[in-house]
JSON list of C-alpha atoms and ligand atoms in Angstrom, two decimals:
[
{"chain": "T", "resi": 1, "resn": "UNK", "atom": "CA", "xyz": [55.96, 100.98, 104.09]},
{"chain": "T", "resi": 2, "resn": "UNK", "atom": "CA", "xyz": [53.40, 102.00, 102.18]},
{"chain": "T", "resi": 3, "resn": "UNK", "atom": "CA", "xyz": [51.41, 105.43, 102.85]},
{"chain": "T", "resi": 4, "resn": "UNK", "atom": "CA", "xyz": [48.28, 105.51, 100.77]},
{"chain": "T", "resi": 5, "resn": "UNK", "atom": "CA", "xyz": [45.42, 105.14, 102.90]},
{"chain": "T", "resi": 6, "resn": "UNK", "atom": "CA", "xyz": [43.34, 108.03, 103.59]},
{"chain": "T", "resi": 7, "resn": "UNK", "atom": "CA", "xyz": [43.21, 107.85, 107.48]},
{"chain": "T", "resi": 8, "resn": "UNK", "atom": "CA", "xyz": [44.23, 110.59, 110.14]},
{"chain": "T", "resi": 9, "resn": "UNK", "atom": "CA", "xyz": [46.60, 109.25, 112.17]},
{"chain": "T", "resi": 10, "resn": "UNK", "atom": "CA", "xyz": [47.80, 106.76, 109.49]},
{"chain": "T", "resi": 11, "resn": "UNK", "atom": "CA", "xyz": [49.18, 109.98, 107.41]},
{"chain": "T", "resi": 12, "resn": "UNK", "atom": "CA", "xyz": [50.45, 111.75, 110.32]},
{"chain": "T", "resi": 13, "resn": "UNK", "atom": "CA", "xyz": [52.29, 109.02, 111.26]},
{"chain": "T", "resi": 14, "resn": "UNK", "atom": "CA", "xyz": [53.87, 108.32, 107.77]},
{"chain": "T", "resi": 15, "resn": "UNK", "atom": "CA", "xyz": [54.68, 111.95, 107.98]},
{"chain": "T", "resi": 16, "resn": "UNK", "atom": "CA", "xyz": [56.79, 111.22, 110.93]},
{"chain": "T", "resi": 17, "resn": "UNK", "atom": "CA", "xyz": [58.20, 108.35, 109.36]},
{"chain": "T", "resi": 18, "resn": "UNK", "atom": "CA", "xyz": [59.14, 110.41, 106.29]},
{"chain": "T", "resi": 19, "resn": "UNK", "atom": "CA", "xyz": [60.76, 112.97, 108.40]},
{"chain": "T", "resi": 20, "resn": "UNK", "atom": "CA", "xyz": [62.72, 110.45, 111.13]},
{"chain": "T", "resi": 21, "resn": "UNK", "atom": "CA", "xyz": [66.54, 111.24, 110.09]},
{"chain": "T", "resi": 22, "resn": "UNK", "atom": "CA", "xyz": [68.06, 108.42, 108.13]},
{"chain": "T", "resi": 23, "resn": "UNK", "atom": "CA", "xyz": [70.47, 107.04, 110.50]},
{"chain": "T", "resi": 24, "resn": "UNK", "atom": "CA", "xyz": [68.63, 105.69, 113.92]},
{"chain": "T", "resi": 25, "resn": "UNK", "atom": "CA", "xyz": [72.66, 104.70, 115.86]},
{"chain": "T", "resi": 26, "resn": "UNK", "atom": "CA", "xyz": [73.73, 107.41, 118.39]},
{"chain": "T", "resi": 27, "resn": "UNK", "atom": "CA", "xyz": [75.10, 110.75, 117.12]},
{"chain": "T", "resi": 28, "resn": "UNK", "atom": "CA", "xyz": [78.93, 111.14, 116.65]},
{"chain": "T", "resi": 29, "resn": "UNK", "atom": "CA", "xyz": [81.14, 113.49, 119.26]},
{"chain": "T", "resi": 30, "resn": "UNK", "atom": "CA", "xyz": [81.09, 116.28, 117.64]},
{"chain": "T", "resi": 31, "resn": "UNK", "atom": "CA", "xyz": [85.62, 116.20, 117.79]},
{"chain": "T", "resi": 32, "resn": "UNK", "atom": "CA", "xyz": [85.19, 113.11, 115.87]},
{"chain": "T", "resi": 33, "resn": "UNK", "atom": "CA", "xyz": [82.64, 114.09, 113.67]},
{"chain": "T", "resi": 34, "resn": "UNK", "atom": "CA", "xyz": [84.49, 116.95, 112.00]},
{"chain": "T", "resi": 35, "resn": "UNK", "atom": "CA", "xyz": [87.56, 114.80, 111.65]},
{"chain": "T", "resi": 36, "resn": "UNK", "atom": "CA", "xyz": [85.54, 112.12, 109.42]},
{"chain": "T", "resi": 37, "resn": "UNK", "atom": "CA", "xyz": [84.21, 115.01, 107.65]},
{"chain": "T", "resi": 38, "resn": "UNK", "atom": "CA", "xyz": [87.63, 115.97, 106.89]},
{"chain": "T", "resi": 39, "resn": "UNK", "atom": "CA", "xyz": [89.01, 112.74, 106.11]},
{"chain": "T", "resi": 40, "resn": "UNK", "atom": "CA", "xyz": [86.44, 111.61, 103.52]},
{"chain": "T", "resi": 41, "resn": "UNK", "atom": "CA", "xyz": [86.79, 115.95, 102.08]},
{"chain": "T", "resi": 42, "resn": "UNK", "atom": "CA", "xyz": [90.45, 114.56, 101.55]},
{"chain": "T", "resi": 43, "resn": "UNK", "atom": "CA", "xyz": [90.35, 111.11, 100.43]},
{"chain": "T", "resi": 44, "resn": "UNK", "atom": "CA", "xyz": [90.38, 111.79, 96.57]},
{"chain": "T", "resi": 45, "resn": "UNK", "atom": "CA", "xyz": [91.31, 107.84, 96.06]},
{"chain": "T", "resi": 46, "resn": "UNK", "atom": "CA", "xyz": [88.03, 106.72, 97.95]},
{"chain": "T", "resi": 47, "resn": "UNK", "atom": "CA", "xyz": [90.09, 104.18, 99.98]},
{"chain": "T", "resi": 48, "resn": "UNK", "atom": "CA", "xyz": [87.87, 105.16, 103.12]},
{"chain": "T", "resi": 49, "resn": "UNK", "atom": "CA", "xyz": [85.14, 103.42, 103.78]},
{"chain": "T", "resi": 50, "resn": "UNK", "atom": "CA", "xyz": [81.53, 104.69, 103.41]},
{"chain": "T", "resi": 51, "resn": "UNK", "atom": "CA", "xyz": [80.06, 106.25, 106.33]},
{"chain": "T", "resi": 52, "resn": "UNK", "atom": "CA", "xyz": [76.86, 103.68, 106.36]},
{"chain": "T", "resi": 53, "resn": "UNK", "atom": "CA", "xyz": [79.72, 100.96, 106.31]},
{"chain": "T", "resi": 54, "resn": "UNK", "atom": "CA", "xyz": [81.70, 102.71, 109.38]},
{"chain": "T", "resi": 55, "resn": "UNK", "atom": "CA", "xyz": [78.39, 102.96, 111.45]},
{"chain": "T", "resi": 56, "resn": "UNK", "atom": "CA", "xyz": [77.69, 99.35, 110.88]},
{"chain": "T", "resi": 57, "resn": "UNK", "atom": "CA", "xyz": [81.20, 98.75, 112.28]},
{"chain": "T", "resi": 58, "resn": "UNK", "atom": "CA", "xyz": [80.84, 101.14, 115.27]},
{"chain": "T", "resi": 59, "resn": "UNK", "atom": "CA", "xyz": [77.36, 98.80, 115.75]},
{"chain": "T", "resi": 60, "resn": "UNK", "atom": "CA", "xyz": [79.34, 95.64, 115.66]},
{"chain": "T", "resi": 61, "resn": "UNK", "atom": "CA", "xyz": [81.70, 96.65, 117.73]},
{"chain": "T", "resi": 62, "resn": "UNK", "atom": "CA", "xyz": [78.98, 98.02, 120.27]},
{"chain": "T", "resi": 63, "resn": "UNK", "atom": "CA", "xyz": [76.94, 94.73, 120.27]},
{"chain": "T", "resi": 64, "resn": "UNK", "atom": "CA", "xyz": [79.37, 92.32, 120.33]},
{"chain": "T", "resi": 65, "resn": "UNK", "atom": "CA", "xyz": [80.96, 93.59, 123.07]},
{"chain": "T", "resi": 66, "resn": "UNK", "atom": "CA", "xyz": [84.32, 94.15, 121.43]},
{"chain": "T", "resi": 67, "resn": "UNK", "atom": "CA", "xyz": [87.59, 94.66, 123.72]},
{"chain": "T", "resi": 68, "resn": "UNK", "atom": "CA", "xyz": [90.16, 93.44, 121.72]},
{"chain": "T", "resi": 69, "resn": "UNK", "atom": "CA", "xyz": [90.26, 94.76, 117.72]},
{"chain": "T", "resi": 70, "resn": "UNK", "atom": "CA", "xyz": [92.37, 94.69, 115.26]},
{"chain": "T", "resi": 71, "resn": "UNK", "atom": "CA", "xyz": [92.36, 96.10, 111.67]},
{"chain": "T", "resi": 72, "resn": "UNK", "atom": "CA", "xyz": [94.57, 95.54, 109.00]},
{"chain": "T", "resi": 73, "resn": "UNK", "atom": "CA", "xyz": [94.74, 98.51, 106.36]},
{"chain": "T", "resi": 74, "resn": "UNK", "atom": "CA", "xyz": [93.92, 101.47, 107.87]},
{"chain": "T", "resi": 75, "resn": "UNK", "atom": "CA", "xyz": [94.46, 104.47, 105.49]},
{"chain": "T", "resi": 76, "resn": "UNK", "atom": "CA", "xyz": [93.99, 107.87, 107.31]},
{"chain": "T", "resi": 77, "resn": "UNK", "atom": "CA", "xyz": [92.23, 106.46, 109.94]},
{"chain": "T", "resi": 78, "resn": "UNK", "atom": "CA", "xyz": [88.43, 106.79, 108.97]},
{"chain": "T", "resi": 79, "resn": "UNK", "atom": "CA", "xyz": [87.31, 103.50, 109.94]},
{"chain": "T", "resi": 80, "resn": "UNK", "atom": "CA", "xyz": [89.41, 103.12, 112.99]},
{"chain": "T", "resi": 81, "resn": "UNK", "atom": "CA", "xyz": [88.03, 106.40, 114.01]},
{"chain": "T", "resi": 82, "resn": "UNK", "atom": "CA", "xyz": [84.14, 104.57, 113.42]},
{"chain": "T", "resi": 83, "resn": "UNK", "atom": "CA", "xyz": [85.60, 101.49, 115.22]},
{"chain": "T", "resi": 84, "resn": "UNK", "atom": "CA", "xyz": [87.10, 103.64, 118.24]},
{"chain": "T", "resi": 85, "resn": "UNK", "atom": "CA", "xyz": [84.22, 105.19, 118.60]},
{"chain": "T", "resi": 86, "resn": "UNK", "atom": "CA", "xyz": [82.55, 101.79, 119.74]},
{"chain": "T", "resi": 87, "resn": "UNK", "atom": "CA", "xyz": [85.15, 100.43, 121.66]},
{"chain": "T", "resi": 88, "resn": "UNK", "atom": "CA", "xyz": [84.86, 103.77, 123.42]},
{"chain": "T", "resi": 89, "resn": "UNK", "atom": "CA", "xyz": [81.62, 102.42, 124.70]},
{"chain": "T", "resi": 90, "resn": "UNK", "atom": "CA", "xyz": [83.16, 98.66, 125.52]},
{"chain": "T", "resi": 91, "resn": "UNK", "atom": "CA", "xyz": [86.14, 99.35, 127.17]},
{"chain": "T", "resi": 92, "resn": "UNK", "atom": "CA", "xyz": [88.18, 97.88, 124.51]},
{"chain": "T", "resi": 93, "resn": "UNK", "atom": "CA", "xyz": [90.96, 98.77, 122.16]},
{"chain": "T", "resi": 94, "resn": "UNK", "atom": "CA", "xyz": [92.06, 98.65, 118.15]},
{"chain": "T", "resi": 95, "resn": "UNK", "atom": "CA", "xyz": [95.47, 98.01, 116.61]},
{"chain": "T", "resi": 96, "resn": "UNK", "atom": "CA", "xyz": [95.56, 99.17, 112.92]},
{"chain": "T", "resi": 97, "resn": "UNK", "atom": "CA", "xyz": [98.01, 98.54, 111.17]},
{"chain": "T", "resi": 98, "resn": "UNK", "atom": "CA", "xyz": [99.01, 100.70, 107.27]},
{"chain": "T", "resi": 99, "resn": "UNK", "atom": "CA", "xyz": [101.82, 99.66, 105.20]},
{"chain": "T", "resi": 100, "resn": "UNK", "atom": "CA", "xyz": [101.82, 103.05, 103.17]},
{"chain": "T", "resi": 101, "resn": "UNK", "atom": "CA", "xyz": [103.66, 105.52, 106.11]},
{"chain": "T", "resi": 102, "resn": "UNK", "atom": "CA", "xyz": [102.61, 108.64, 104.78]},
{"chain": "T", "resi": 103, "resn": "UNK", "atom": "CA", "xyz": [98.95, 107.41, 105.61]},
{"chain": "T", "resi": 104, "resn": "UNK", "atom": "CA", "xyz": [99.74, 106.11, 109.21]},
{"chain": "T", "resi": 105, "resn": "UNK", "atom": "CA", "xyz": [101.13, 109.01, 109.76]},
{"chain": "T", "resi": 106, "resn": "UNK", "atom": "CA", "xyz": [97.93, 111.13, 109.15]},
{"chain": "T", "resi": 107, "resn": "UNK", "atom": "CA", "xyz": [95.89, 108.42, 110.80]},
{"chain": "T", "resi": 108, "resn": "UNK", "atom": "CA", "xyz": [97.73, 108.72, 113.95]},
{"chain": "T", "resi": 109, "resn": "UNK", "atom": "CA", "xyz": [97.15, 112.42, 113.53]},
{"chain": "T", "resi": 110, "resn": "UNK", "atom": "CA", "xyz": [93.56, 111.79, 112.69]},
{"chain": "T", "resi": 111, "resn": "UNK", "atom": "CA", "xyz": [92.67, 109.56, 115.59]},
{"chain": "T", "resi": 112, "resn": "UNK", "atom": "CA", "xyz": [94.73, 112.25, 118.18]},
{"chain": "T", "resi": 113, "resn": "UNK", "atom": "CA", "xyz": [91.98, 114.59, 116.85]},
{"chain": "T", "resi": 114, "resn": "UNK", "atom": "CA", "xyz": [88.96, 112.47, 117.31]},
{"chain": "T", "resi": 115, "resn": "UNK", "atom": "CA", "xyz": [89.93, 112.11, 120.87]},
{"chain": "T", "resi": 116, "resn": "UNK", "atom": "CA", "xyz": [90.60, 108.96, 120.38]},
{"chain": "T", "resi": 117, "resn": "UNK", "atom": "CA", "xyz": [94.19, 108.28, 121.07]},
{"chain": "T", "resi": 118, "resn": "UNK", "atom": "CA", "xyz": [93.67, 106.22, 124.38]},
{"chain": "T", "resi": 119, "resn": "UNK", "atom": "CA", "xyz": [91.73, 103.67, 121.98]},
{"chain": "T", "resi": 120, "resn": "UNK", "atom": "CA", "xyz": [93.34, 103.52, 118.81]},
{"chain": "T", "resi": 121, "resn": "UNK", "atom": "CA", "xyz": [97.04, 102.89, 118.27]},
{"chain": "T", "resi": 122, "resn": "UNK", "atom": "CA", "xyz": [98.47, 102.93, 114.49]},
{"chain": "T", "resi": 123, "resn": "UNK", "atom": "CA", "xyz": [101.35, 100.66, 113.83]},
{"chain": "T", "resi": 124, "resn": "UNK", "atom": "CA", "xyz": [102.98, 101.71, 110.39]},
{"chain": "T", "resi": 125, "resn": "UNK", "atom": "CA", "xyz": [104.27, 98.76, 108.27]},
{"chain": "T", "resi": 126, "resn": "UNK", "atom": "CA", "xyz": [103.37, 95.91, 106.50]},
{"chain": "T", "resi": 127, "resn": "UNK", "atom": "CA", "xyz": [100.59, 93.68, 108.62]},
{"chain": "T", "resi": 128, "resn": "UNK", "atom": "CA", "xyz": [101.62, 90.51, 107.49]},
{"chain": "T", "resi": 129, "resn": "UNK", "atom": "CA", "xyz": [105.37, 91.51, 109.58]},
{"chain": "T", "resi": 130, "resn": "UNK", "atom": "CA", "xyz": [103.19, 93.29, 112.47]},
{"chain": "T", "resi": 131, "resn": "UNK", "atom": "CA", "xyz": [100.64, 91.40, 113.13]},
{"chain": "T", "resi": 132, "resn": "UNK", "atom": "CA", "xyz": [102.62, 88.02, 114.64]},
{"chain": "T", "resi": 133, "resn": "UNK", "atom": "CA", "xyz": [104.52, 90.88, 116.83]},
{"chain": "T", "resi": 134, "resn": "UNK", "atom": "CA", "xyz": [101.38, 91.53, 118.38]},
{"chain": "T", "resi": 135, "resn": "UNK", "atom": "CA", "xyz": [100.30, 89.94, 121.73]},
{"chain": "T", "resi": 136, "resn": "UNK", "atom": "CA", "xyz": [97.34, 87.88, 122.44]},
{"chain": "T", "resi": 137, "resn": "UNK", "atom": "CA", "xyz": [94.73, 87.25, 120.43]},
{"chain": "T", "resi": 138, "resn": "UNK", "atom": "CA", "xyz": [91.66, 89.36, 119.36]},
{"chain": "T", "resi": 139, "resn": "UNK", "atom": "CA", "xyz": [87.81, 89.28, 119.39]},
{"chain": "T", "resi": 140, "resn": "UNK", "atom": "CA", "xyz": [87.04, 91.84, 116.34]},
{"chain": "T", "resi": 141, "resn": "UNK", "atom": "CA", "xyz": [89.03, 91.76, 113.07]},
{"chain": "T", "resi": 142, "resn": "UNK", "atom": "CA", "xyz": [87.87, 94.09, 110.30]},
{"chain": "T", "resi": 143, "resn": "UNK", "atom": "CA", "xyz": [90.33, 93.35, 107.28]},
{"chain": "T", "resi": 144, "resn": "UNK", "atom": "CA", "xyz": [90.55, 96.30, 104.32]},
{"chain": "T", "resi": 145, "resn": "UNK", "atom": "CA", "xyz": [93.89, 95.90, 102.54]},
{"chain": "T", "resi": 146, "resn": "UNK", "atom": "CA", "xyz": [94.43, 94.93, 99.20]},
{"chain": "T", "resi": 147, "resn": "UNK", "atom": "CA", "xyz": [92.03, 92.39, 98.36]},
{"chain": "T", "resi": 148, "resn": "UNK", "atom": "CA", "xyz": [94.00, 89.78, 96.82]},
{"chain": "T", "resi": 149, "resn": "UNK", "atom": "CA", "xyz": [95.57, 89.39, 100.04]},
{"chain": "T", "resi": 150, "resn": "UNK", "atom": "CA", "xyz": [92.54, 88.36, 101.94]},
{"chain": "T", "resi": 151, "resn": "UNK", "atom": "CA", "xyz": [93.18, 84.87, 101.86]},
{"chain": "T", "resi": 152, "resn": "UNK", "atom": "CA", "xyz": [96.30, 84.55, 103.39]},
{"chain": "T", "resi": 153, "resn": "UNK", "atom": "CA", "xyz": [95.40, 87.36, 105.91]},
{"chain": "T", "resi": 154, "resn": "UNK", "atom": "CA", "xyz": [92.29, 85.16, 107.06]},
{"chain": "T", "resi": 155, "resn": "UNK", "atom": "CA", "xyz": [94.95, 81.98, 107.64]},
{"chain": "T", "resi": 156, "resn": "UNK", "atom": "CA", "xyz": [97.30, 84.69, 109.75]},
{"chain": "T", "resi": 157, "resn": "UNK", "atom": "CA", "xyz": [94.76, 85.59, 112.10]},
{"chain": "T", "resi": 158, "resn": "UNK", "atom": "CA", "xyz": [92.44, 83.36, 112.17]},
{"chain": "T", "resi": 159, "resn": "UNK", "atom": "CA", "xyz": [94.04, 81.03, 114.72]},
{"chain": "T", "resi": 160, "resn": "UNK", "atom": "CA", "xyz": [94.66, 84.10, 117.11]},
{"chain": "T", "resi": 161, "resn": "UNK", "atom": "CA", "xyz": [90.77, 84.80, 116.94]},
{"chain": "T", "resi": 162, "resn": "UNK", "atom": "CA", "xyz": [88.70, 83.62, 119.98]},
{"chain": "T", "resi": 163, "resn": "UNK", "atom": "CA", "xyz": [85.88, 81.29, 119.48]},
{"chain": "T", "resi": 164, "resn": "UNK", "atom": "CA", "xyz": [82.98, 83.43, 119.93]},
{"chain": "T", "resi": 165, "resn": "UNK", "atom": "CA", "xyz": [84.80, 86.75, 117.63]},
{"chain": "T", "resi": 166, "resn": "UNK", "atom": "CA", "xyz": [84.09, 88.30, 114.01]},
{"chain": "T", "resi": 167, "resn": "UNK", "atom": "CA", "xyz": [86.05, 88.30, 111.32]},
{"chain": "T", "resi": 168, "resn": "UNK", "atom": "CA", "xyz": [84.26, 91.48, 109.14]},
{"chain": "T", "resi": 169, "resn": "UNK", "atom": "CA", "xyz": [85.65, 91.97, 105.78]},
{"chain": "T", "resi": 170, "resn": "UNK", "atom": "CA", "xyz": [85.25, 95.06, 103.14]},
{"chain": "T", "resi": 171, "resn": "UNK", "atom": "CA", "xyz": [84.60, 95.40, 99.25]},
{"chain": "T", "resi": 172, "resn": "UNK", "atom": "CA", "xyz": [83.31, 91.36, 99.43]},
{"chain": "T", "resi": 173, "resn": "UNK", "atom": "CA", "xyz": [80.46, 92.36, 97.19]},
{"chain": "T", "resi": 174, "resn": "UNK", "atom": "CA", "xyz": [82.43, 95.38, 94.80]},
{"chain": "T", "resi": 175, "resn": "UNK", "atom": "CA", "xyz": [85.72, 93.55, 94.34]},
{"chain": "T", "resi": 176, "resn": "UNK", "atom": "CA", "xyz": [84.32, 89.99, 94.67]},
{"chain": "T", "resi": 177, "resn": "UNK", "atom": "CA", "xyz": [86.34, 88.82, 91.77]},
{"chain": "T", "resi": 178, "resn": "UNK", "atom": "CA", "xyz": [89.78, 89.82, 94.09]},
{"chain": "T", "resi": 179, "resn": "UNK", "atom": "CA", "xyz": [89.01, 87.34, 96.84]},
{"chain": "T", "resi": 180, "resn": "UNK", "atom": "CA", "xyz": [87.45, 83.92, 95.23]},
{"chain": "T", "resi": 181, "resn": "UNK", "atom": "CA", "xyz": [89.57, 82.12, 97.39]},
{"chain": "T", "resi": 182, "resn": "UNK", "atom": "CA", "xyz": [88.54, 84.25, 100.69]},
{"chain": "T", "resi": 183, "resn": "UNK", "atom": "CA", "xyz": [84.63, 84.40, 100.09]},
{"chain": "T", "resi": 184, "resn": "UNK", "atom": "CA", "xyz": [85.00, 79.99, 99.47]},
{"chain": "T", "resi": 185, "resn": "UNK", "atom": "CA", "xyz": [86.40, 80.14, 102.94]},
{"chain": "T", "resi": 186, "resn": "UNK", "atom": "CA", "xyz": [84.08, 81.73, 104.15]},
{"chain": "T", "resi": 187, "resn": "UNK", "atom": "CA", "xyz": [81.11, 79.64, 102.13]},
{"chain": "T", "resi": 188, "resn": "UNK", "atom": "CA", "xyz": [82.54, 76.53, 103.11]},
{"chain": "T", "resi": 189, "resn": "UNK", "atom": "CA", "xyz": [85.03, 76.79, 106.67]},
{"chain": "T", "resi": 190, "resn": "UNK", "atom": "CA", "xyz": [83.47, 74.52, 109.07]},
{"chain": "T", "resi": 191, "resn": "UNK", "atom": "CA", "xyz": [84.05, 76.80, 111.96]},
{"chain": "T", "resi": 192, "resn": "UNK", "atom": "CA", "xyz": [82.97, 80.15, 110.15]},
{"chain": "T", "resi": 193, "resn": "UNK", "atom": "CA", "xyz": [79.41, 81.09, 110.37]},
{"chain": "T", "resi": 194, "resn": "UNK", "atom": "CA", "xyz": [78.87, 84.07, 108.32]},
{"chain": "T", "resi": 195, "resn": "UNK", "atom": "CA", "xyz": [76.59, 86.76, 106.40]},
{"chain": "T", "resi": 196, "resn": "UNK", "atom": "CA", "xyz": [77.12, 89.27, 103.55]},
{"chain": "T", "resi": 197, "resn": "UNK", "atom": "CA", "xyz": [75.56, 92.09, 104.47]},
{"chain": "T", "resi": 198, "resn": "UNK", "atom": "CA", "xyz": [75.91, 95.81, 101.59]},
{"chain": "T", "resi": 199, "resn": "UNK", "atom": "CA", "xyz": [74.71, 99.02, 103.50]},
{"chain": "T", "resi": 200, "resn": "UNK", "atom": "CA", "xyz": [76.45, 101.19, 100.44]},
{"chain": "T", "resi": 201, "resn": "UNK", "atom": "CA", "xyz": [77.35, 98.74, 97.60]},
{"chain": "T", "resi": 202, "resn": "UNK", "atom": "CA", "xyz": [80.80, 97.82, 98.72]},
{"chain": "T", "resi": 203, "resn": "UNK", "atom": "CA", "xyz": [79.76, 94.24, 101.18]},
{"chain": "T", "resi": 204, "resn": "UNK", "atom": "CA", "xyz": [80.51, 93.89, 104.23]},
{"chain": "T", "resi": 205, "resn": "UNK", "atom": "CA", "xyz": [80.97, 90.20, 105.81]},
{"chain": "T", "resi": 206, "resn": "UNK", "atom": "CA", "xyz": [80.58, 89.10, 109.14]},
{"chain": "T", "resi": 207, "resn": "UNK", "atom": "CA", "xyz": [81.90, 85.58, 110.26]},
{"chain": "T", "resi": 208, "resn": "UNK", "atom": "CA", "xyz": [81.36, 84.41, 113.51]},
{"chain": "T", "resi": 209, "resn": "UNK", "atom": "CA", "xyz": [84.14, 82.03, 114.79]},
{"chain": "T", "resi": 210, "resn": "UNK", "atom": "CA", "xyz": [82.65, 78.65, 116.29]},
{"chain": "O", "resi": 301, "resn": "SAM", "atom": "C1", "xyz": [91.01, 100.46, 101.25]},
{"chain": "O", "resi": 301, "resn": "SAM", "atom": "S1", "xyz": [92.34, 101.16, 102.12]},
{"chain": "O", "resi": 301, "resn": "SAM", "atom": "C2", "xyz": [91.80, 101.09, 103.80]},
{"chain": "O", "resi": 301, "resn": "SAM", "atom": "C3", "xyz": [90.76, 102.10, 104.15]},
{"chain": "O", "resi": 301, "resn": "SAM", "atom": "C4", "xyz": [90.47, 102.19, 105.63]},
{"chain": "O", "resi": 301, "resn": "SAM", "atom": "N1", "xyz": [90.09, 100.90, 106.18]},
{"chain": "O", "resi": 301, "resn": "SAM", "atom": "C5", "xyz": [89.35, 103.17, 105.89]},
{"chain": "O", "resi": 301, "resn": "SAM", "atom": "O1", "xyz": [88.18, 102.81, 105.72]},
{"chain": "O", "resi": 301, "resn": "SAM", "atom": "O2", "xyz": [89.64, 104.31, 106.25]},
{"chain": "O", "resi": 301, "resn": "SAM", "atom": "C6", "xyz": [93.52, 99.86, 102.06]},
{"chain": "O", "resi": 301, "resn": "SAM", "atom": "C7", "xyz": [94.78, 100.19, 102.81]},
{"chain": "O", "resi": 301, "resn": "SAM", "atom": "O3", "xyz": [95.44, 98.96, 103.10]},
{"chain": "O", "resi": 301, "resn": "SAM", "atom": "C8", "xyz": [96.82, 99.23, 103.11]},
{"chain": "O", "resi": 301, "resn": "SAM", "atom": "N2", "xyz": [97.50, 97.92, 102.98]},
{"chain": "O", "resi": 301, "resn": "SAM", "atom": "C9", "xyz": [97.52, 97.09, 101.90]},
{"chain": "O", "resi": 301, "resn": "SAM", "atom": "N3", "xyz": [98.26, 96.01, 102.15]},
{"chain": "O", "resi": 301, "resn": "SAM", "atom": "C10", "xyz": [98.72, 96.14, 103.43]},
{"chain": "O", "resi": 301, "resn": "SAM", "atom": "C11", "xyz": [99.55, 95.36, 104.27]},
{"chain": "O", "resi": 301, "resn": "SAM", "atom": "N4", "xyz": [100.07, 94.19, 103.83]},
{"chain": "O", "resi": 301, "resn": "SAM", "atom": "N5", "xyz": [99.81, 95.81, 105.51]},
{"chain": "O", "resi": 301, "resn": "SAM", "atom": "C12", "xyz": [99.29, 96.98, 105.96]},
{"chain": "O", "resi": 301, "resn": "SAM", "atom": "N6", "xyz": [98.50, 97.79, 105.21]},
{"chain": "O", "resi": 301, "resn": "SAM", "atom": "C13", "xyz": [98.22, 97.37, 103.95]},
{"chain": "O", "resi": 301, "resn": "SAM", "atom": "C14", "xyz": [97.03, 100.17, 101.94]},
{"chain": "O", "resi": 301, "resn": "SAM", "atom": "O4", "xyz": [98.24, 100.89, 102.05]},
{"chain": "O", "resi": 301, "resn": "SAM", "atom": "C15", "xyz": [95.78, 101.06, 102.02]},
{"chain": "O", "resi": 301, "resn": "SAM", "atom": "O5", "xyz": [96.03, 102.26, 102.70]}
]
């Protein structure tokens, strides 16, 4: 937008524009807010995601209509907390699952801070063991473990996604070279249809299952 002609109300309302906060989704509970807050303060390794890519998730979760998530590397919990926080307003529920059990232990202690213990449940251990242990199939998927293992995570659990659900993947634009074999998939699957989308750098995909 461009604010350079000379017109009352065309200044005043760039002004407004100028000043309108940069984030335009719902504020965060305040419980869950200072729990992020603390969980990014701690996260000296930067495995969390950023907090532009956990609002997109909380959106996708929102607008799709999510009930039935699961995540596969969860860390300390940030992005299930961003996730939980949507399926807070759809009814639904996440499984997340972290191999490292130092880390599901402080997500679990995380997400019973947020107030969001009724939504989230943290299974400790390695996904590729948990996940066919899991009942039923899912309708949101958000995958964030080590990135050479994207590929054979996507053949796991893509069969157990409905037709209609996203498969969202992280670090598809930062760690591209990782995950040749994932982002052909998703160029090429004839059932996938999907977009690349990079609110902070990292990627984020989305792929619709047809
Ligand atoms: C980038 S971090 C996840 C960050 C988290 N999604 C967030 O935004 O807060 C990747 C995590 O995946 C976990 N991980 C890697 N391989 C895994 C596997 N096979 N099963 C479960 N967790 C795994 C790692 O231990 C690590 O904590």
């Amino acid at each position: 937008m461009a604010c350079r002609r000379p017109i009352a109300w065309f200044s005043l309302a760039c002004a407004l524009w100028a000043a309108a906060p940069a984030q335009a989704d719902p504020p965060v509970p305040r419980t869950s807010d200072l729990v992020l807050t603390r969980i990014k303060a701690a996260d000296t390794g930067q495995l969390a995601v950023s907090e532009e890519d956990g609002r997109f998730l909380r959106f996708l979760v929102v607008s799709k209509g999510a009930k039935r998530a699961l995540e596969i590397g969860g860390a300390s919990g940030y992005s299930a907390i961003w996730i939980g926080l949507g399926l807070r307003e759809t009814g639904g529920r996440l499984v997340t699952i972290e191999f490292d059990p130092a880390r599901a232990r402080d997500a679990e202690a995380n997400v019973r801070a947020a107030g969001l213990s009724d939504v989230v449940t943290v299974v400790a251990g390695d996904a590729f063991a948990a996940i066919p242990r899991l009942p039923g199939t899912f309708d949101f998927v958000f995958l964030d473990a080590w990135k050479r293992d994207y590929q054979r995570f996507f053949e796991l659990v893509f069969p157990r996604l409905d037709v209609g659900g996203f498969f969202v993947a992280h670090n598809v634009v930062n760690k591209a070279s990782e995950m040749g074999d994932f982002l052909e998939t998703l160029r090429s699957h004839p059932r996938l249809r999907s977009a690349i989308v990079s609110p902070s750098g990292e990627g984020v995909s989305v792929s619709l299952k047809r």
